[in-house]
Structures are given as C-alpha cells and as structure tokens.
Coordinates of C-alpha atoms in Angstrom, one line a residue:
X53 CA 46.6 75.5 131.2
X54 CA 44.7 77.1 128.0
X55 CA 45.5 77.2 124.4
X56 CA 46.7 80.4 123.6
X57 CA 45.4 79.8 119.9
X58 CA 41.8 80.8 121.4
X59 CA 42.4 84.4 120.7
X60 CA 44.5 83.9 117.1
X61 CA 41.6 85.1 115.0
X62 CA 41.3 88.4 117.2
X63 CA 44.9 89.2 117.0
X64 CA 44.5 88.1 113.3
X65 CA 42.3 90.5 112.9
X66 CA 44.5 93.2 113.3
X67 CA 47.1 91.6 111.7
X68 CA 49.3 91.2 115.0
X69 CA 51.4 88.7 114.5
X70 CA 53.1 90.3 111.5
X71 CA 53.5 92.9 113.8
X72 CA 55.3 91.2 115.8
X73 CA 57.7 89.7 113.3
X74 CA 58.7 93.1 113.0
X75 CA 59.7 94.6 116.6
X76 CA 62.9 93.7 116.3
X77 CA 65.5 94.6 119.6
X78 CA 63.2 97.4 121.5
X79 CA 65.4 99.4 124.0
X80 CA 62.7 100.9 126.0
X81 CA 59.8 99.5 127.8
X82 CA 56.5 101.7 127.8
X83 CA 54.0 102.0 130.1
X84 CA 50.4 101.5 129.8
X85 CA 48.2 102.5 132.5
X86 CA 45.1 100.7 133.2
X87 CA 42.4 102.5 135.1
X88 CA 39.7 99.9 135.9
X89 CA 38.0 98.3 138.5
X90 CA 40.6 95.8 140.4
X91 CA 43.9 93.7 139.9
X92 CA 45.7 90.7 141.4
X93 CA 49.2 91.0 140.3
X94 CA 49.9 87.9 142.0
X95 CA 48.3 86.3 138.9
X96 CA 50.2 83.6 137.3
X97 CA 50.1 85.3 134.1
X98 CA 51.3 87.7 135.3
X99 CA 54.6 87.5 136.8
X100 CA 56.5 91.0 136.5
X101 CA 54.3 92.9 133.9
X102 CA 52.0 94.6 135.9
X103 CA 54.3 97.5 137.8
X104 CA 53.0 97.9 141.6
X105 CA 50.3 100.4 140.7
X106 CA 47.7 102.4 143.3
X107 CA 44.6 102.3 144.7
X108 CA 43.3 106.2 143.8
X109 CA 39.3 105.5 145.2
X110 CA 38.7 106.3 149.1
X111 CA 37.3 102.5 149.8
X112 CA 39.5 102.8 153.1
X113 CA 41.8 99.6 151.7
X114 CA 45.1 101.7 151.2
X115 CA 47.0 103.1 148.7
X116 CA 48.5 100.2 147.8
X117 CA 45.6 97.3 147.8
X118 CA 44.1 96.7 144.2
X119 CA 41.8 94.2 145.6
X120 CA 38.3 95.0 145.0
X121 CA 36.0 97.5 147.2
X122 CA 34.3 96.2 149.8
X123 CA 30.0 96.9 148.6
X124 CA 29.1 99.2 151.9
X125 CA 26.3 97.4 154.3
X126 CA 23.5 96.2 152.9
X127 CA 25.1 96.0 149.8
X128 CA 26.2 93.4 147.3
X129 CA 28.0 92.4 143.8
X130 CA 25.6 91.6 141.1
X131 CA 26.3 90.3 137.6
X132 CA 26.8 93.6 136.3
X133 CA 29.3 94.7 138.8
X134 CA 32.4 92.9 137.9
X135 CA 35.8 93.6 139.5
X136 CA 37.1 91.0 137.2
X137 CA 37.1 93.9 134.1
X138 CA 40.2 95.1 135.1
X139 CA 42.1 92.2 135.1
X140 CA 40.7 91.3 131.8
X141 CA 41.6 94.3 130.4
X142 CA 45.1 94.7 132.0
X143 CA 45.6 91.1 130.2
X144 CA 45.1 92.0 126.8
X145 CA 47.6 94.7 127.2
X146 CA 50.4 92.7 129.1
X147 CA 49.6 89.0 129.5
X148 CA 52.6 87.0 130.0
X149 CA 53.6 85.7 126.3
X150 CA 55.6 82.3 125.6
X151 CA 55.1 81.0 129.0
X152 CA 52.5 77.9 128.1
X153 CA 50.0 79.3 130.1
X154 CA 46.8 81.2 129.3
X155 CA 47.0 83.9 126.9
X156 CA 49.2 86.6 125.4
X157 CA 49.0 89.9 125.7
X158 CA 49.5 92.4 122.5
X159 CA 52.4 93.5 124.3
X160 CA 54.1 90.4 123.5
X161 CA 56.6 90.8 127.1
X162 CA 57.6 94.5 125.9
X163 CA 55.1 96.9 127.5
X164 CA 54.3 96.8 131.3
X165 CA 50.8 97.8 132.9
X166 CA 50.4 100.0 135.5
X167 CA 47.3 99.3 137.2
X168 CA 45.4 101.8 138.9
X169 CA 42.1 101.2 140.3
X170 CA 39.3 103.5 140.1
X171 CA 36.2 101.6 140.4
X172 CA 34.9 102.0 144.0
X173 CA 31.2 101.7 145.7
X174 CA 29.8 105.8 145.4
X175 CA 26.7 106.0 147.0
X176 CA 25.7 102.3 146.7
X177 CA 26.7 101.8 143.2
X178 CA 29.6 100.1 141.7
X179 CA 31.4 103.1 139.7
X180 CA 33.5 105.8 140.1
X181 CA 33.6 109.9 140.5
X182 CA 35.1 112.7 138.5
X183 CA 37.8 113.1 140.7
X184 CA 39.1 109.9 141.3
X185 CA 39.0 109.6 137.5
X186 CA 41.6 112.7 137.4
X187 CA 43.4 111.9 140.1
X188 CA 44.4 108.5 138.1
X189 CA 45.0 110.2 135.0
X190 CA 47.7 112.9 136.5
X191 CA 49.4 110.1 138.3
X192 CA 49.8 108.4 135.0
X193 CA 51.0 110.9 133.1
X194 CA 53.1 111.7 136.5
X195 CA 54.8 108.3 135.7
X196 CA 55.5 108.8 132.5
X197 CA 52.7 106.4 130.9
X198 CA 53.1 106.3 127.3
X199 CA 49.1 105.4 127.4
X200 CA 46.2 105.9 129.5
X201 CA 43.6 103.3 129.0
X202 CA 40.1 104.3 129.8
X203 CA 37.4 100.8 129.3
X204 CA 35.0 103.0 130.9
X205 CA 32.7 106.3 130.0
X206 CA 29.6 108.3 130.6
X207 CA 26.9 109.0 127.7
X208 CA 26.8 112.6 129.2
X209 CA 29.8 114.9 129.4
X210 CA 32.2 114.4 132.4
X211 CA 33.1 117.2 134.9
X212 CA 35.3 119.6 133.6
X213 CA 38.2 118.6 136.4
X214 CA 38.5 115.4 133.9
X215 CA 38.9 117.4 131.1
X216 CA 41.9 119.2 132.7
X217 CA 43.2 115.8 133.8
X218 CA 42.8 114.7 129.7
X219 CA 44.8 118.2 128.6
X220 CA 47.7 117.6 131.5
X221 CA 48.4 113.8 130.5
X222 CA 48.0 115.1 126.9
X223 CA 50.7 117.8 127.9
X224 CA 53.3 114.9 129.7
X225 CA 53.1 112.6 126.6
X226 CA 50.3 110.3 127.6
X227 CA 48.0 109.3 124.8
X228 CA 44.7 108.7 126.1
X229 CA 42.2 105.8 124.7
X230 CA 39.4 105.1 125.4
X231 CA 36.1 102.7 124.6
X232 CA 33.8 103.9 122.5
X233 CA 30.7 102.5 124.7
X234 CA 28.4 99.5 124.0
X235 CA 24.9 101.1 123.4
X236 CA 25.2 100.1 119.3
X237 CA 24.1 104.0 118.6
X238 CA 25.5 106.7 116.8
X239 CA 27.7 109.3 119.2
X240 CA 30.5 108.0 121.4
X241 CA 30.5 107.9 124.8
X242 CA 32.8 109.8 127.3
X243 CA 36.5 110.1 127.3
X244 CA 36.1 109.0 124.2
X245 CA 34.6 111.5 122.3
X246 CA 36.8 114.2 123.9
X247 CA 39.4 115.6 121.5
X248 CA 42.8 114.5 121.8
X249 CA 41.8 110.8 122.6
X250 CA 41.9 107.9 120.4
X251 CA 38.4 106.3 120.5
X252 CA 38.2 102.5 119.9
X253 CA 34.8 100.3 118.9
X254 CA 34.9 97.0 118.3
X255 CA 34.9 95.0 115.1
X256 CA 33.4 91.3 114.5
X257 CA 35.6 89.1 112.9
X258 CA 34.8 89.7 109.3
X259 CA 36.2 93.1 109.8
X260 CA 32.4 94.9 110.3
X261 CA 31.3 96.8 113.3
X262 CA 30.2 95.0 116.4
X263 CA 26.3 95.2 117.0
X264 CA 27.0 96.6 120.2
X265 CA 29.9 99.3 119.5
X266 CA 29.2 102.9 119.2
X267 CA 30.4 104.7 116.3
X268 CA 30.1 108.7 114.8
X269 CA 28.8 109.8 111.7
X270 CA 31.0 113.2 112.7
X271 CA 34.7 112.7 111.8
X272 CA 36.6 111.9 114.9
X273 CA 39.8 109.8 115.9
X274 CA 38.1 106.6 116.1
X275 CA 39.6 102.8 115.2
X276 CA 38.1 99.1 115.6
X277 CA 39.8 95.8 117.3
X278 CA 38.1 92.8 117.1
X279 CA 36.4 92.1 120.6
X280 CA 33.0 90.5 119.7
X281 CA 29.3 90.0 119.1
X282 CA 26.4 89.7 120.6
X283 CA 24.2 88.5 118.0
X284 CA 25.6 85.9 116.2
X285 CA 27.9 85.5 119.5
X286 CA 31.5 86.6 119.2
X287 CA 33.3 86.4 122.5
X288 CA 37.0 86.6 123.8
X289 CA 38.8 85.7 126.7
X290 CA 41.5 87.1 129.0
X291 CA 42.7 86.9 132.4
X292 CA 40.0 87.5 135.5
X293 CA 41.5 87.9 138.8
X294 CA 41.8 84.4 140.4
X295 CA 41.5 85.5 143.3
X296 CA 38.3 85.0 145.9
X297 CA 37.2 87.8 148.2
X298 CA 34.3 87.1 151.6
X299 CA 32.5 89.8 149.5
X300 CA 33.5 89.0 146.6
X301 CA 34.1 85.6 144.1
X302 CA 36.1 86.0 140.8
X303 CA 35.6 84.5 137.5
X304 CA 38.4 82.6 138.1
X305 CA 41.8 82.9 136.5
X306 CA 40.5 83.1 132.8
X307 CA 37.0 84.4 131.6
X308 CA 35.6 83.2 127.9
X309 CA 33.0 85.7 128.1
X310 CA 34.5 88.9 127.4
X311 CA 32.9 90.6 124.9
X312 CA 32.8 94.8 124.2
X313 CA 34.8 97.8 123.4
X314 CA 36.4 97.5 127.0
X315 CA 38.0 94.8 125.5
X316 CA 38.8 96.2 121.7
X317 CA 40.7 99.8 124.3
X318 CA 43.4 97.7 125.5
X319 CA 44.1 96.3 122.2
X320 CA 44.7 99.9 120.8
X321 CA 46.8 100.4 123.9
X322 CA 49.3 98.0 123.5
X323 CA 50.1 98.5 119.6
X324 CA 50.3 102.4 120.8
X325 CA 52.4 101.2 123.5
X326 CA 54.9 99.0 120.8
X327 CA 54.7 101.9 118.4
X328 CA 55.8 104.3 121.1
X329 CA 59.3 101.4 121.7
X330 CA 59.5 101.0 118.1
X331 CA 59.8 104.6 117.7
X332 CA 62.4 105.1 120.3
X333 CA 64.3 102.5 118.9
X334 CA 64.9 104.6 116.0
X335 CA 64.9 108.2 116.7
X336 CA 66.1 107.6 120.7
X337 CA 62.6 109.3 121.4
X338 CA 59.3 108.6 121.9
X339 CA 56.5 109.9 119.8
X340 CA 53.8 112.7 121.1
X341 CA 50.7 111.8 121.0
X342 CA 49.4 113.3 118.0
X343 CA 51.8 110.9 116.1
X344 CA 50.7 107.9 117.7
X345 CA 46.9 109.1 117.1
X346 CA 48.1 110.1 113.4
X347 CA 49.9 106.9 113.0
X348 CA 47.0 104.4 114.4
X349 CA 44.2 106.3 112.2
X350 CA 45.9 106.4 109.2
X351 CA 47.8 103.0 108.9
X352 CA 44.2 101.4 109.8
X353 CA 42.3 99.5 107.3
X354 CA 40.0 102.3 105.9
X355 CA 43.0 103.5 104.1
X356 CA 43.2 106.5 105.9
X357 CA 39.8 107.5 104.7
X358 CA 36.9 107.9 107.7
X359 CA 33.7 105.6 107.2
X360 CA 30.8 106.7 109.9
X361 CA 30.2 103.2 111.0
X362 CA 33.4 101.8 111.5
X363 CA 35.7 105.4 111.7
X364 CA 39.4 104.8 110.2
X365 CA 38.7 100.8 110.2
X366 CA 40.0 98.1 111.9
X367 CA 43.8 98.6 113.2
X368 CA 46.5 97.1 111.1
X369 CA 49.0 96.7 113.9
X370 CA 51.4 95.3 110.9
X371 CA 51.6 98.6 109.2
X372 CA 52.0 100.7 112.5
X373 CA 55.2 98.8 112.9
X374 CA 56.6 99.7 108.8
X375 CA 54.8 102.7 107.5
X376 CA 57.0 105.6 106.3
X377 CA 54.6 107.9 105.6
X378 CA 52.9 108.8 108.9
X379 CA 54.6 106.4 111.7
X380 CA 58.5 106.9 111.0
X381 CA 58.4 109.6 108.0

C-alpha cells in the first residue's frame, strides 16, 4: 500500500482539492480516452474505471488485448521503450480514489478512462503511425469521449489523415489535449500545436516552467500542471502496469519516476473531464469544446493573460469548478 499524500503538492499545485470540495452530486460520468502505449485493467487500482477499451495497432494480439506488442524477432524493449506510459497516464486521469491503496486520480471516482492503445512496433521501433493515430481518435469521439488525451507528438507535422481525425472528434464534442513535448525549446510539438487542441507543459512546483517542457512565444491554447523536473529533480508517480510479459517486465504496480508533460496531459484531462459533469449538472448539457478550452485558459493562473514561457499559467482546477464569467456565464 502507498501513501496517497506523495502526489498532494502536485494536485496542490493546481489547487485540486478545492476543486473537489466543490463537485457536489454530478449526474453524468464523462469519458476520457487515453491513447497510449498499453493497459492492465485488471489493476488493483483500478477496479471499474477503465471501460473495456481497444487495441487500434495491427500487433496481431486482437481487438480486445491492451497488453503490450510483442518487439518483432530480433527485437527488444529498451529503457526508452516503456509500455508502462499508458498505465501511468490512464492513472492520473482515473486512479481509484478513497480506496487505501496507491494514488488518486484527478477524477476523484467521477470520470472513466477509455483506453485505447496505439503504441505498436512499426518497422522495428517502438511507436506508432498516422493512421492508427486516427483511427483511435474517430473511435473516441465515436463513443462519445468528452476528451481525447494525446501524451504523445512528433516535432514535425503529422499526416494530414490526423488532422481530419482532430476536426471530426472536434465536430462530436471531443476536446483534444495534448503534451506539449519534453525538448525544453520554444515551438510545441504535434497534436499539440494544432488548432483546436488544448496544449499542456509542465510546471515545477513553485509554479515555473519545467526545464524540460516546451512552450510558444506565439499565442496559442496552452496551460501548465505540475509534473516535474529534471534538474533540481522533480518527480511523480502513478500507476505502471503490474503486470509481467516473456517480452516484456513492468515497472511494477506503481512507478516514482514519472516525470514530463505526458504526465502534466492527463491532469488537464480530467479537470476538462469534471468540468464537462459539472456543466451538465447545471445546464443538463455538456459543454463544446471551445468552452472547455475557453474555460481552462482563462480561469488559469496567468489571469487570463498569455506569458510565452509558461502560456495561460498553471491550471486552477478550483476556479474551473466556480467561475461565472467564462465556465458557467
């Protein structure tokens, strides 16, 4: 068992907690699909709030088997290849809260993930293809995600098929976000930079941008969650997927060494995904995603007012639940 208190100053930083305070009864439970590299939803972490999800790469396992790929002859998992991510990520959305065990997730038991994975061997290398990346975000807007979470991206524009697959899910209601991309430079990586998407970096703990996290001197939809450092170290933890594979051997059920904006993403996710319930709760509908972009950006800690390092600030999860001006005007 693990001291859910680990990741209090994270969720602190954002102001969560106060955000939860203020959920109230929520009569609708959104969606947030995860498209990553591999799940276990036989977690014990788990236990109902990862839906069934699909398997959308070719690795010959099935529809239905989230496990990771097998690495093609000759082939092996290296340190940088770790199925493990999407686990991790998946648990910062939708970690089982007030269970005794492990860690929360932001969705504090009200917001299901739907896991989809993506991540598959392509010529040798552990990633994925333009294709498979639409296919996963059609069949998430298909089942009415609120949210499409992307922890992934390319420094160089994707094919234009995943640009269409951005514009549908946009069109059914699903709000993409995406990471913002590690390389500590100026110009955010792919999905994120693409309009219509609510980029995400990542913020140290004093409320300053990560070494690591990308960020844009050019106005864009971009946000900060707390998800660590390299230098002084700054790390996080979430689930990993506990489960061993011949080909494969997990971090175990926890990792302590997450750190990156995969890991800031899913923290956007979720508060879009309890904005989205709040919402609902009080207009009986859900709002499009240009509100939820409108309402993230604004209530943020920059005031509403875009800084090139560090976008609209670090998210104030708090005020996305209360604001009258641009969440429930």
């Amino acid at each position: 068992m693990l001291d859910a208190s680990r990741l209090q100053p994270y969720y602190r930083a954002i102001h969560l907690e106060a955000a939860w305070d203020r959920l109230g009864t929520l009569p609708c439970t959104p969606i947030v699909a995860v498209l990553d590299t591999a799940f276990n939803l036989d977690h014990p972490d788990v236990q109902g709030n990862f839906l069934s999800g699909r398997n959308l790469t070719p690795d010959g396992l099935g529809p239905n088997d989230l496990s990771p790929s097998p690495p093609p002859q000759g082939y092996a998992y290296t340190d940088q290849d770790n199925p493990d991510h999407g686990q991790g990520v998946a648990g910062l959305v939708a970690a089982v809260a007030d269970n005794n065990r492990g860690i929360p997730g932001v969705g504090l038991n009200r917001v299901k993930v739907l896991p989809l994975k993506v991540f598959y061997w392509v010529e040798g290398s552990y990633s994925s293809t333009s294709d498979v990346l639409a296919s996963a975000l059609r069949y998430a807007a298909d089942q009415g995600a609120a949210v499409a979470n992307l922890s992934l991206g390319s420094p160089t524009p994707m094919d234009g098929v995943v640009q269409q697959a951005l514009g549908y899910a946009l069109s059914k209601g699903t709000l993409p976000v995406a990471a913002s991309g590690n390389d500590g430079r100026d110009g955010l990586r792919y999905p994120a930079a693409y309009p219509g998407v609510l980029a995400v970096g990542s913020a140290k703990l004093d409320g300053t941008r990560s070494d690591f996290s990308n960020y844009s001197t050019q106005p864009t939809d971009l946000v900060l969650a707390a998800a660590g450092n390299r230098n002084p170290l700054e790390i996080l933890w979430s689930l990993a997927l506990g489960r061993n594979y011949p080909y494969y051997q997990t971090l175990g059920e926890y990792d302590y060494r997450w750190v990156g904006t995969s890991f800031a993403a899913p923290q956007a996710s979720a508060l879009a995904a309890l904005y989205v319930a709040k919402h609902y709760a009080r207009y009986g509908r859900g709002p499009s995603p240009d509100q939820i972009r409108l309402c993230l950006t604004q209530t943020a800690a920059n005031g509403g007012n875009y800084d090139p390092q560090t976008g609209y600030g670090l998210l104030r999860a708090d005020r996305a639940m209360t604001d009258t001006t641009y969440c429930f005007p």
